[in-house]
PDB file of C-alpha atoms in Angstrom:
ATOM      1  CA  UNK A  16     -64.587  19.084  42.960  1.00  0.00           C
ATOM      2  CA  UNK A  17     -67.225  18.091  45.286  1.00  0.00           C
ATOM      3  CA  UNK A  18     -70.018  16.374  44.139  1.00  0.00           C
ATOM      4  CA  UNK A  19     -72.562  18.305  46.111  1.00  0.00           C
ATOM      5  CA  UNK A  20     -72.299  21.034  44.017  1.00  0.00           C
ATOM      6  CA  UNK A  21     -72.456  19.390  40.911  1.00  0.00           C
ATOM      7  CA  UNK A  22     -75.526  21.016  39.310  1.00  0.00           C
ATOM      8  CA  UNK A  23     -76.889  21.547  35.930  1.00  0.00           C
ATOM      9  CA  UNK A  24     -73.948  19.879  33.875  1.00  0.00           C
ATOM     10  CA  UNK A  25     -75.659  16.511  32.641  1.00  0.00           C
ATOM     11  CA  UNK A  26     -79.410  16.433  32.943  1.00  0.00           C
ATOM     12  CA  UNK A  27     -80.659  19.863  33.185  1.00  0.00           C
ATOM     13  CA  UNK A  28     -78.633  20.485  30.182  1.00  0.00           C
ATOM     14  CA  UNK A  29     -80.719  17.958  28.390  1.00  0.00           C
ATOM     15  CA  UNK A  30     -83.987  19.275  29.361  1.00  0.00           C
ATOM     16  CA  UNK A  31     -83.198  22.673  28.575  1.00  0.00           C
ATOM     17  CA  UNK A  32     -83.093  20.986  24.857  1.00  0.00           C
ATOM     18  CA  UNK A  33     -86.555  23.188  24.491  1.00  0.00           C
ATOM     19  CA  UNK A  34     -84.841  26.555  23.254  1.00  0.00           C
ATOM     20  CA  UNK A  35     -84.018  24.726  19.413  1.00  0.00           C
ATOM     21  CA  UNK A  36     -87.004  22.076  19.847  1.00  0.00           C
ATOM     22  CA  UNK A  37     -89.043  22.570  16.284  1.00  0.00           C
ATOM     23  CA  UNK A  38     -92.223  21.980  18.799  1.00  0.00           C
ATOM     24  CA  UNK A  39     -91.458  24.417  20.714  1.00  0.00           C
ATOM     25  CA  UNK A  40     -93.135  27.767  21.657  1.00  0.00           C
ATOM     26  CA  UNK A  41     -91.854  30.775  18.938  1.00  0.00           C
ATOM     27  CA  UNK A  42     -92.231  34.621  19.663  1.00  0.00           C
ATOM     28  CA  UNK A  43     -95.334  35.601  20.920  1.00  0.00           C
ATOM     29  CA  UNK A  44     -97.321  38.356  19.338  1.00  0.00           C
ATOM     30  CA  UNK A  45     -97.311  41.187  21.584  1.00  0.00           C
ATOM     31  CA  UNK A  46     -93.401  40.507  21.378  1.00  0.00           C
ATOM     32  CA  UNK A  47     -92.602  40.469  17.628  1.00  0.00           C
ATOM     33  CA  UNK A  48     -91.265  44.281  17.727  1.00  0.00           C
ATOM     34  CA  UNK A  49     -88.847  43.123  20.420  1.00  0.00           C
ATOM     35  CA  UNK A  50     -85.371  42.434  20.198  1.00  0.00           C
ATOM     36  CA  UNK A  51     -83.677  41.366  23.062  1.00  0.00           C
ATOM     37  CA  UNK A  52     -86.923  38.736  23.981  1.00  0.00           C
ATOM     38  CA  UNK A  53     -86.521  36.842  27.495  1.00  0.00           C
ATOM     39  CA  UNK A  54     -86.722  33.036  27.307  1.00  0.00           C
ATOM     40  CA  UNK A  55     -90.682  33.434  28.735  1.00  0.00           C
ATOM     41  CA  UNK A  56     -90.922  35.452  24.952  1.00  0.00           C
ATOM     42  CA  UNK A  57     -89.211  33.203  22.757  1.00  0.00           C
ATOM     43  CA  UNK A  58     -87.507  30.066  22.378  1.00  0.00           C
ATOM     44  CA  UNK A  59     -86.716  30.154  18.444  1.00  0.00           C
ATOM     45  CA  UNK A  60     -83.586  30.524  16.412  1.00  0.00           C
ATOM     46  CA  UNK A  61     -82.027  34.224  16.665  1.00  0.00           C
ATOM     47  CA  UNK A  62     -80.431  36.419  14.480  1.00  0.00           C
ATOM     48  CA  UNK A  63     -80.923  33.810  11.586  1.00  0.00           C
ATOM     49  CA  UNK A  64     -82.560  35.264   8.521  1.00  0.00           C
ATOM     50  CA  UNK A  65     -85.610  33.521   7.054  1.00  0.00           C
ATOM     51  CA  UNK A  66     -85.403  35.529   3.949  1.00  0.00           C
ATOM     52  CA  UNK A  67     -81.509  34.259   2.977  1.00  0.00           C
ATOM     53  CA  UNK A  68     -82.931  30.360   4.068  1.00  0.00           C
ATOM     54  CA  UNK A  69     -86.099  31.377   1.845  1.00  0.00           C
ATOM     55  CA  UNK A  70     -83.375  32.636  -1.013  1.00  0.00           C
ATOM     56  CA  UNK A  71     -81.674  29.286  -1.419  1.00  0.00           C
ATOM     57  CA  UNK A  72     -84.592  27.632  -1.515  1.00  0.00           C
ATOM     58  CA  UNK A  73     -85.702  26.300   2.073  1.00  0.00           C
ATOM     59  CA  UNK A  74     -88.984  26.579   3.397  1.00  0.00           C
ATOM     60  CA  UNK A  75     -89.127  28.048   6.898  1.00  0.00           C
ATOM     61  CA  UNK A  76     -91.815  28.839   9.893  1.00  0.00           C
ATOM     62  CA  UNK A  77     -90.526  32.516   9.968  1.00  0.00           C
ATOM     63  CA  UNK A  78     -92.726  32.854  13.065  1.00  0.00           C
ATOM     64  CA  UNK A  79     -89.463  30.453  14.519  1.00  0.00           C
ATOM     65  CA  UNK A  80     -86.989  33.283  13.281  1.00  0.00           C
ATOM     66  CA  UNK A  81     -85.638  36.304  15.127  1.00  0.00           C
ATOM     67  CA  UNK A  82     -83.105  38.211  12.997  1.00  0.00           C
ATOM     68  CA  UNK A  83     -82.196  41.178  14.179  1.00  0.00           C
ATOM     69  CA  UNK A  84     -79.122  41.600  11.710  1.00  0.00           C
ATOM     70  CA  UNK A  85     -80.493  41.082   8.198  1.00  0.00           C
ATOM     71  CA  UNK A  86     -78.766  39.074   5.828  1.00  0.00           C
ATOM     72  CA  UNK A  87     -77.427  36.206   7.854  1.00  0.00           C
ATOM     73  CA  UNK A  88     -77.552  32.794   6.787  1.00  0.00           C
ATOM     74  CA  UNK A  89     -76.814  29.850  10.263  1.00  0.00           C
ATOM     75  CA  UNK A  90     -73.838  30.343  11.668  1.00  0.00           C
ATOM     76  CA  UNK A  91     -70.782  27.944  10.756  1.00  0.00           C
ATOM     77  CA  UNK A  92     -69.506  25.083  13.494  1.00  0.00           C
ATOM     78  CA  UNK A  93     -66.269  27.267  13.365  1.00  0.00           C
ATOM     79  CA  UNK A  94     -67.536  30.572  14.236  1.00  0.00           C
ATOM     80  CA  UNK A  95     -69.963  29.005  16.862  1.00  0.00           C
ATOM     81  CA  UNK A  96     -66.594  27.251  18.575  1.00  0.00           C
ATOM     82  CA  UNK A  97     -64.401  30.463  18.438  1.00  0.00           C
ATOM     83  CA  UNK A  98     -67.528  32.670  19.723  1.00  0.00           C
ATOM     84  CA  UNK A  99     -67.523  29.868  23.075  1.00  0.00           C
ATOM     85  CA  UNK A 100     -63.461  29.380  22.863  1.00  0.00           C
ATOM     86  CA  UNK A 101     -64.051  33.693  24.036  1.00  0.00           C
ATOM     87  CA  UNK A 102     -66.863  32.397  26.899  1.00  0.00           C
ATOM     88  CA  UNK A 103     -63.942  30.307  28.085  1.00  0.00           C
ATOM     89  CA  UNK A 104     -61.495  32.523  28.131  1.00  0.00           C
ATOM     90  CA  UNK A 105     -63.886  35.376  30.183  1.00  0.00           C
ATOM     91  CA  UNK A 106     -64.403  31.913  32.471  1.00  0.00           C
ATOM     92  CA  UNK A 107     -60.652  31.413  32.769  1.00  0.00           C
ATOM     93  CA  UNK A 108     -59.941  35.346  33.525  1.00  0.00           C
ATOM     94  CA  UNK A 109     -62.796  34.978  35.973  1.00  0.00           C
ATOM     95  CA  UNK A 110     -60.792  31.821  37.875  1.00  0.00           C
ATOM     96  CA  UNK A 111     -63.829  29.934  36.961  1.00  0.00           C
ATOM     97  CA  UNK A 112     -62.571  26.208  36.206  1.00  0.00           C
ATOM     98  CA  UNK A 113     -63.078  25.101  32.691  1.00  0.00           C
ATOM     99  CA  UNK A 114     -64.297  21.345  34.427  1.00  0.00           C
ATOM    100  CA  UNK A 115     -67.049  23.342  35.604  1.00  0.00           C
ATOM    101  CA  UNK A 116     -68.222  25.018  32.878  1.00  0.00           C
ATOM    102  CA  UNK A 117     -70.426  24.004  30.301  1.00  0.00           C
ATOM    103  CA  UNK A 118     -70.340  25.901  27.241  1.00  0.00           C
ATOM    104  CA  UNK A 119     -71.576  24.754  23.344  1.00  0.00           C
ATOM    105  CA  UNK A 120     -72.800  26.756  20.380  1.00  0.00           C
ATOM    106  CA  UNK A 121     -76.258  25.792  19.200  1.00  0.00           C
ATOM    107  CA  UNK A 122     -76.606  23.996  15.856  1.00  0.00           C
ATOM    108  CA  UNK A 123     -78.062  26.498  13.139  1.00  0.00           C
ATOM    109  CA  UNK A 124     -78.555  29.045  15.595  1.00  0.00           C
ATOM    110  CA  UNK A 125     -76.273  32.329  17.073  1.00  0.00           C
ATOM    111  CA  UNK A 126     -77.004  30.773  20.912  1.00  0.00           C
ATOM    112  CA  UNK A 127     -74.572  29.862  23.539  1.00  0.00           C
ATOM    113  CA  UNK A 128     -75.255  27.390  25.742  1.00  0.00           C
ATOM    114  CA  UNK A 129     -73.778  28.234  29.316  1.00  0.00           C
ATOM    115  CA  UNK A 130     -74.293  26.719  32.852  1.00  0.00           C
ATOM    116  CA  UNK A 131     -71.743  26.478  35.616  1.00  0.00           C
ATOM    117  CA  UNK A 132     -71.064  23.662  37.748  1.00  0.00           C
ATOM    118  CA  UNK A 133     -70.896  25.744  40.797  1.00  0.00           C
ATOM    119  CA  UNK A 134     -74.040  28.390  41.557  1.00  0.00           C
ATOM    120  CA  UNK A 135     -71.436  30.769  43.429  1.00  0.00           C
ATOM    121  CA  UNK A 136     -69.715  31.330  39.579  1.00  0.00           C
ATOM    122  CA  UNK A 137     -72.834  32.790  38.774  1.00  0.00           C
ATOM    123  CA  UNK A 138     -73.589  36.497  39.920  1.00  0.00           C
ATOM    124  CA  UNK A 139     -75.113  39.710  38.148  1.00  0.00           C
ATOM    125  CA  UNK A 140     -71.052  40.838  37.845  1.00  0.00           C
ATOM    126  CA  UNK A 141     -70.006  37.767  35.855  1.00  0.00           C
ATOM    127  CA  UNK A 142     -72.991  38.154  33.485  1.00  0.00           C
ATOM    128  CA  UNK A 143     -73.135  41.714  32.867  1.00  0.00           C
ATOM    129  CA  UNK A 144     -69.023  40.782  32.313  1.00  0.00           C
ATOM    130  CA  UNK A 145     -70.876  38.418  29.410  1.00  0.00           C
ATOM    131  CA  UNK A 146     -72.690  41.134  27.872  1.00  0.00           C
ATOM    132  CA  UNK A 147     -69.720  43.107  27.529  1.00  0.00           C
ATOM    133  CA  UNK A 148     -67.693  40.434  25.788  1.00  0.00           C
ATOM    134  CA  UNK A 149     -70.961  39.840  23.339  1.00  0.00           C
ATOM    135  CA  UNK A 150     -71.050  43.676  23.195  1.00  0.00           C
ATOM    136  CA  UNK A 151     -67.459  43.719  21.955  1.00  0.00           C
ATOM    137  CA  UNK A 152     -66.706  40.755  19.995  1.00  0.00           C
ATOM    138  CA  UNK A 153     -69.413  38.878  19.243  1.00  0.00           C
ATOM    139  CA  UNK A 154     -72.474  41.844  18.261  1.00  0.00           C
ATOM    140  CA  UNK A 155     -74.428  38.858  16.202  1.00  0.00           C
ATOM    141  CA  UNK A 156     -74.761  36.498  19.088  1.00  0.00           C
ATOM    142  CA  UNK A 157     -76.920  35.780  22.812  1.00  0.00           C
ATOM    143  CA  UNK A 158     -75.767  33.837  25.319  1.00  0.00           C
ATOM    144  CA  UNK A 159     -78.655  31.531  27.066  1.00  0.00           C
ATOM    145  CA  UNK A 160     -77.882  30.721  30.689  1.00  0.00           C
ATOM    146  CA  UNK A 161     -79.711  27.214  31.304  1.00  0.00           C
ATOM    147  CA  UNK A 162     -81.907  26.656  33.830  1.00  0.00           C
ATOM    148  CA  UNK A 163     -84.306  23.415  33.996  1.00  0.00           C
ATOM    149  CA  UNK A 164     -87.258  25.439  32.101  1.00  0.00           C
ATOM    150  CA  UNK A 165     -87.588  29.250  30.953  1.00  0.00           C
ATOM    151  CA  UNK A 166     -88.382  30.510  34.512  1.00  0.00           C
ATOM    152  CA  UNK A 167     -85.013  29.521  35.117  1.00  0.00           C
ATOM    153  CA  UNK A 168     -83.226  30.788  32.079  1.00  0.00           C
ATOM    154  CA  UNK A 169     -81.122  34.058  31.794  1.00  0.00           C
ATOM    155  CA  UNK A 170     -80.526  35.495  28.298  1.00  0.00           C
ATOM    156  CA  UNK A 171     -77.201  37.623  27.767  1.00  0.00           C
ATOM    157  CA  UNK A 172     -77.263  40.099  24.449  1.00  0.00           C
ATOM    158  CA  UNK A 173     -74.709  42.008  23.741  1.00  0.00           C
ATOM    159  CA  UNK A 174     -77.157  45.077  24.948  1.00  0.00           C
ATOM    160  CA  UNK A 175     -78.564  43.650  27.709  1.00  0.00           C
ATOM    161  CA  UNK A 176     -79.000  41.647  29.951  1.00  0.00           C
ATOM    162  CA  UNK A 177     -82.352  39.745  30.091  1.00  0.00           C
ATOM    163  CA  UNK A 178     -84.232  37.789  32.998  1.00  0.00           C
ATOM    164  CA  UNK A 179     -87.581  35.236  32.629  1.00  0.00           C
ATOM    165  CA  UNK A 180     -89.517  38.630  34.765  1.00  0.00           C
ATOM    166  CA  UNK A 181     -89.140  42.003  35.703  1.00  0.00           C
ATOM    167  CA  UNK A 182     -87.086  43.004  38.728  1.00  0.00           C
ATOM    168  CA  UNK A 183     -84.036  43.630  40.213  1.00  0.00           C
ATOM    169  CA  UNK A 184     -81.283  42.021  38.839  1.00  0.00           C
ATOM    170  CA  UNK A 185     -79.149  40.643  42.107  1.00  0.00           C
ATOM    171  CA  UNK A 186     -82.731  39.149  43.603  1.00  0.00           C
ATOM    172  CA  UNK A 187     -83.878  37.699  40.367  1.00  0.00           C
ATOM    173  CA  UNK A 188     -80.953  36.230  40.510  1.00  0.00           C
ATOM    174  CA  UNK A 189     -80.775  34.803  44.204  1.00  0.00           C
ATOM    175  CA  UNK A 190     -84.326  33.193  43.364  1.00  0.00           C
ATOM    176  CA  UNK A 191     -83.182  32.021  40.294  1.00  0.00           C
ATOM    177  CA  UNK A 192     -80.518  29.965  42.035  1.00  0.00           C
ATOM    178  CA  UNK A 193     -82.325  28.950  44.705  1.00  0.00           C
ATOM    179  CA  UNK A 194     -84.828  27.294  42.489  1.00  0.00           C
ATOM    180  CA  UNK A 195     -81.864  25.324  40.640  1.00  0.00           C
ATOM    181  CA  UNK A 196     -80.205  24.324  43.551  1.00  0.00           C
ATOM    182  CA  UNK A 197     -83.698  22.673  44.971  1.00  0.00           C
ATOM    183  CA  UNK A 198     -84.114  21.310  41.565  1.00  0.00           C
ATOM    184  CA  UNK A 199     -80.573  19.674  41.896  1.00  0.00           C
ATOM    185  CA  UNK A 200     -81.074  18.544  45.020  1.00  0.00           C
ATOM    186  CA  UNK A 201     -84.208  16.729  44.341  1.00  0.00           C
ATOM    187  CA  UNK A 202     -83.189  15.541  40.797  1.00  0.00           C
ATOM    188  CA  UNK A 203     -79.577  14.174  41.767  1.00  0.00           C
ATOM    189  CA  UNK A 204     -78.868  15.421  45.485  1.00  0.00           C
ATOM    190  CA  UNK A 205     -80.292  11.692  46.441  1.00  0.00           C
ATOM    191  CA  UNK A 206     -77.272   9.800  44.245  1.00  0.00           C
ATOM    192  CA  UNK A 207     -74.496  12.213  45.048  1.00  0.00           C
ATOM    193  CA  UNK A 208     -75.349  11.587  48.725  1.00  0.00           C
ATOM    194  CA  UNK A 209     -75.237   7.498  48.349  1.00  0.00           C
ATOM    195  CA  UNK A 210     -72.483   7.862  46.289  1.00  0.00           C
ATOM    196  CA  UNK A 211     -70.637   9.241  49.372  1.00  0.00           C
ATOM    197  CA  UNK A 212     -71.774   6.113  51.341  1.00  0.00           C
ATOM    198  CA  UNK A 213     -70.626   3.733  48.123  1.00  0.00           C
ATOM    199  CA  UNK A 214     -67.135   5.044  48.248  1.00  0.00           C
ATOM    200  CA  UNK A 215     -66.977   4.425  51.912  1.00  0.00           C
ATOM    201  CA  UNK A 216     -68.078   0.777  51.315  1.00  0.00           C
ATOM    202  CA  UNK A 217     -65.550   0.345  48.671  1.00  0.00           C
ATOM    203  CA  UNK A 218     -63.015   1.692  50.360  1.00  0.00           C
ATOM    204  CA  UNK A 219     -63.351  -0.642  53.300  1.00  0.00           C
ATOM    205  CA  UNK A 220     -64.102  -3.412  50.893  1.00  0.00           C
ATOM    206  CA  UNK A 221     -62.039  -2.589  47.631  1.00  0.00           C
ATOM    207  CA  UNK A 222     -62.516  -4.406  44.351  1.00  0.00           C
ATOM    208  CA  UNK A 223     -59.099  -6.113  44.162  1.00  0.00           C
ATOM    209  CA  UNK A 224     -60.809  -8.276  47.251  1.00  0.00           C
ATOM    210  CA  UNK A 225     -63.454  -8.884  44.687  1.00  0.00           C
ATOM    211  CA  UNK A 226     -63.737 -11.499  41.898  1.00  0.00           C
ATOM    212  CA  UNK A 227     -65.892  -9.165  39.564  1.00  0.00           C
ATOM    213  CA  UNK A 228     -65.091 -10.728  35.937  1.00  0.00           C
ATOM    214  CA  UNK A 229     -67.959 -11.690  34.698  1.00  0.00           C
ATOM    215  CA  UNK A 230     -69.557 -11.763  38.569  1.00  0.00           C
ATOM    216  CA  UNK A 231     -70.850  -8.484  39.167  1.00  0.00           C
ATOM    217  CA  UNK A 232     -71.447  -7.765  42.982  1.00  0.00           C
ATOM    218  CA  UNK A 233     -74.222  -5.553  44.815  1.00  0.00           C
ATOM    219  CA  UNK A 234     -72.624  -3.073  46.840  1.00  0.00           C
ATOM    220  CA  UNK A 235     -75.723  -1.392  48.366  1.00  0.00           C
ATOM    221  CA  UNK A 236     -80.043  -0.620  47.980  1.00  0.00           C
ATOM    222  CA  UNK A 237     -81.298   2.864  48.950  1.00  0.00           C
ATOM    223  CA  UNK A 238     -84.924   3.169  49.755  1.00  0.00           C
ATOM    224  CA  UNK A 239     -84.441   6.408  47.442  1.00  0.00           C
ATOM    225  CA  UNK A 240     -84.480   6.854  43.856  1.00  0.00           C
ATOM    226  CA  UNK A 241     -84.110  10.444  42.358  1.00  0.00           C
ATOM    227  CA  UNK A 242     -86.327  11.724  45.321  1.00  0.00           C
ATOM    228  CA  UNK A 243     -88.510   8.997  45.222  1.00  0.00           C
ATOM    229  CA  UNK A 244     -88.474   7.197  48.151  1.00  0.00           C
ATOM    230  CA  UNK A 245     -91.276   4.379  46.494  1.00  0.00           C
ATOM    231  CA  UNK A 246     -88.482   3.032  44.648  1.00  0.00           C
ATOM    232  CA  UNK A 247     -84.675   1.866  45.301  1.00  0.00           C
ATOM    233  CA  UNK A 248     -81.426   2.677  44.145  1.00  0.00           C
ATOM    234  CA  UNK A 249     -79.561  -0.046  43.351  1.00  0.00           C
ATOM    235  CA  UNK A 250     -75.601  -0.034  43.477  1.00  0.00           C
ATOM    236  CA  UNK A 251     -73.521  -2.360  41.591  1.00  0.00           C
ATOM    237  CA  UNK A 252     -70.106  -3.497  41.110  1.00  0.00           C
ATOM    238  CA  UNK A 253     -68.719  -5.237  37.533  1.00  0.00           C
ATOM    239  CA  UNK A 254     -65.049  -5.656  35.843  1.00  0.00           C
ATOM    240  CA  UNK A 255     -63.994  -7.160  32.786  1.00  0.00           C
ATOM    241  CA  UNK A 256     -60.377  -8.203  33.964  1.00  0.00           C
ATOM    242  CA  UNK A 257     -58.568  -4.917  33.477  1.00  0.00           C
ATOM    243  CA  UNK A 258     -61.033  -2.426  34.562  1.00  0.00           C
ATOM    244  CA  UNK A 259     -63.833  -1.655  37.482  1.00  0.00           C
ATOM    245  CA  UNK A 260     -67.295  -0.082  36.811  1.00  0.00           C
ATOM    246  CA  UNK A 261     -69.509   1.338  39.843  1.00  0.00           C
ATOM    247  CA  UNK A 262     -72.750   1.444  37.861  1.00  0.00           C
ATOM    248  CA  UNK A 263     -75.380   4.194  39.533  1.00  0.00           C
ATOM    249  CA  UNK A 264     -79.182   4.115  38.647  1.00  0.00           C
ATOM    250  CA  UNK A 265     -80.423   6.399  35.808  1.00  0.00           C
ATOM    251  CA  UNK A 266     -83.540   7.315  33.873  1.00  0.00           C
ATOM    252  CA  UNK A 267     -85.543   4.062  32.434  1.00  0.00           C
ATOM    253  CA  UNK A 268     -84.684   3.935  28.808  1.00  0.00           C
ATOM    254  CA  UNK A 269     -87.543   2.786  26.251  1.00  0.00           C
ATOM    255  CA  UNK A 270     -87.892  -0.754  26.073  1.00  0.00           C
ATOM    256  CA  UNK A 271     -86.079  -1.898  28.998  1.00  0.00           C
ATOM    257  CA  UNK A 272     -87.702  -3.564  32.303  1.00  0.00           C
ATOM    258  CA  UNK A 273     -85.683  -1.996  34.921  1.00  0.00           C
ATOM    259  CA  UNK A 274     -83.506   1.447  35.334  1.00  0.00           C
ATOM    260  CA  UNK A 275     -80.416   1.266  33.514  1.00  0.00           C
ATOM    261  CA  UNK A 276     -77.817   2.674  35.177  1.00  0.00           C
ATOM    262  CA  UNK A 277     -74.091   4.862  33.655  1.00  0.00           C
ATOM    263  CA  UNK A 278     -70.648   3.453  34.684  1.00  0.00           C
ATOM    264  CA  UNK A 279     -68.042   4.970  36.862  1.00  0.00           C
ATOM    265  CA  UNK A 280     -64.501   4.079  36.716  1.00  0.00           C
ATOM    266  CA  UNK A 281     -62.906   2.851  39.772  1.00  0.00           C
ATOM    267  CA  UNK A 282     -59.406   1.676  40.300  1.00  0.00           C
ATOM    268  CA  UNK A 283     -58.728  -1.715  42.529  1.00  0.00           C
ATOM    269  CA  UNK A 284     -58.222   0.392  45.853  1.00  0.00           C
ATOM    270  CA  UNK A 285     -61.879   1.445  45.118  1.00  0.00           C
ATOM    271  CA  UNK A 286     -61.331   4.695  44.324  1.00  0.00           C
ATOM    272  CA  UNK A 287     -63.783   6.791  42.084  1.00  0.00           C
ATOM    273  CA  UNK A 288     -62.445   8.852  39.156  1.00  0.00           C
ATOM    274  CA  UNK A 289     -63.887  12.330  39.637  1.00  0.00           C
ATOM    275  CA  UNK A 290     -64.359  12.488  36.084  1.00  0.00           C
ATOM    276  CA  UNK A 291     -65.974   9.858  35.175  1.00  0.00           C
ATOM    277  CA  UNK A 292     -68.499  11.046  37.623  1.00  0.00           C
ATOM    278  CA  UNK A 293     -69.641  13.500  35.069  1.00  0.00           C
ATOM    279  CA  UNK A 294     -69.001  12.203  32.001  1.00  0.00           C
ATOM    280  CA  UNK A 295     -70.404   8.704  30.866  1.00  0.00           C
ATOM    281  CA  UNK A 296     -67.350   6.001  30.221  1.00  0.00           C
ATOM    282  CA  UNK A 297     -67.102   4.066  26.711  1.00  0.00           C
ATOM    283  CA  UNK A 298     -67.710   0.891  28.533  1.00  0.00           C
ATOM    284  CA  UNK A 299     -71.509  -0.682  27.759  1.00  0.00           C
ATOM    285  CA  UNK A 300     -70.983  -4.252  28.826  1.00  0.00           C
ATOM    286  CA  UNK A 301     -72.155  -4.520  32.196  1.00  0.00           C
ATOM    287  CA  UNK A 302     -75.474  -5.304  33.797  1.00  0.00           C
ATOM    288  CA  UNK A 303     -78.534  -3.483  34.410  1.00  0.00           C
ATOM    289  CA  UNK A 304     -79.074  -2.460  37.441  1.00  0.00           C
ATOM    290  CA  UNK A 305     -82.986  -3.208  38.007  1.00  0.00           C
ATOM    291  CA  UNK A 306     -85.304  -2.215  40.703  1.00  0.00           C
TER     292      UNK A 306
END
């Protein structure tokens, strides 16, 4: 999988966090009549009663509730997994691979979290496809299709299919993924291009030439962090003995001095594990990388 067209997987999944936020926006009033709200309307739970919460003795912001089937209490873990175990399967049918698909029920809330890896998986077919699936074994649930913010969001109901504005479906669309590809590219574009030039270095300078226990080595400084070309990217190399970690800047936590940055598994010939370059390893013993 090339990392070029990497996109939405691990931070735009994060920021999309807004649809369950209890800060966030709830239905607006000239849409309380309507049903199948876009993600401009609402951003609340769905198809969650307030009145069975209200009967076992919670107290609620109802304005935060859309239930369009009365009666339901939140959803259990297990049907939330089987209802995205059936997304999967559509994905599978659909040759879409499962490595680039991210897919998670919603705690406390009949919402499926969907993005795709690739923007080509994503066309008007494949998500009227989704609506059809809802439509015919899942009635009680949506589908939200992340983008970085509601402009960027697609909702799937089992009778409809739902944009952020009014339109034609296929150029919605097109706009939609232009705007999440130029996100991508100025969110993470910069690292998965200098993570093209790290491999090269490590390739023609692999760790097993390098004493990294407890000595971790700079590999390379990029006058380019996230977009911003004020500050640098710095690359750096660190083992413990058994294994090699290629640690690429991230966001500044709270509290530290300097960018932290995730690890990447590499084996002694320098090569990266694919994986790992989506998916943070268990290892936390290595340095900050600081700029």
């Amino acid at each position: 999988m090339s990392l070029s067209r990497q996109s939405l997987i691990i931070g735009i999944c994060l920021s999309i966090f807004y649809l369950v936020s209890p800060t966030t926006l709830t239905l607006n009033a000239q849409t309380k009549m309507n049903q199948t709200p876009s993600s401009m309307e609402y951003t609340g739970y769905y198809n969650v009663d307030p009145d069975m919460l209200e009967a076992f003795g919670e107290q609620v912001d109802r304005r935060r509730y859309l239930a369009v089937h009365r009666g339901l209490v939140r959803p259990s873990s297990e049907e939330g997994f089987l209802v995205a175990d059936l997304i999967r399967y559509f994905a599978e049918l659909q040759k879409i691979k499962q490595e680039e698909l991210y897919c998670a029920p919603q705690p406390d809330d009949r919402t499926i979290y969907l993005s795709f890896d690739d923007m080509e998986d994503l066309t008007t077919e494949r998500l009227e496809g989704l609506r059809q699936l809802l439509e015919k074994q899942a009635k009680k649930w949506r589908i939200a299709v992340l983008g970085f913010n509601p402009e960027t969001t697609i909702i799937v109901y089992p009778s409809k299919v739902v944009f952020p504005s009014a339109g034609d479906p296929k150029l919605l669309l097109d706009n939609i993924k232009q705007e999440l590809c130029h996100h991508h590219d100025k969110t993470r574009g910069s690292k998965e291009r200098q993570l093209t030039w790290v491999k090269h270095l490590l390739r023609v300078n692999p760790p097993a030439n390098l004493d990294l226990k407890n000595n971790p080595q700079l590999i390379a400084v990029f006058d380019n962090f996230r977009g911003d070309e004020n500050e640098l990217a710095i690359w750096i190399i660190n083992g413990d003995g058994k294994r090699n970690f290629l640690w690429w800047p991230e966001e500044q936590s709270e509290g530290d001095f300097g960018r932290s940055g995730d690890a990447l598994d590499i084996d002694s010939n320098g090569m990266v594990h694919e994986f790992f370059a989506l998916k943070e390893t268990e290892y936390r013993g290595g340095p900050q990388c600081f700029v």
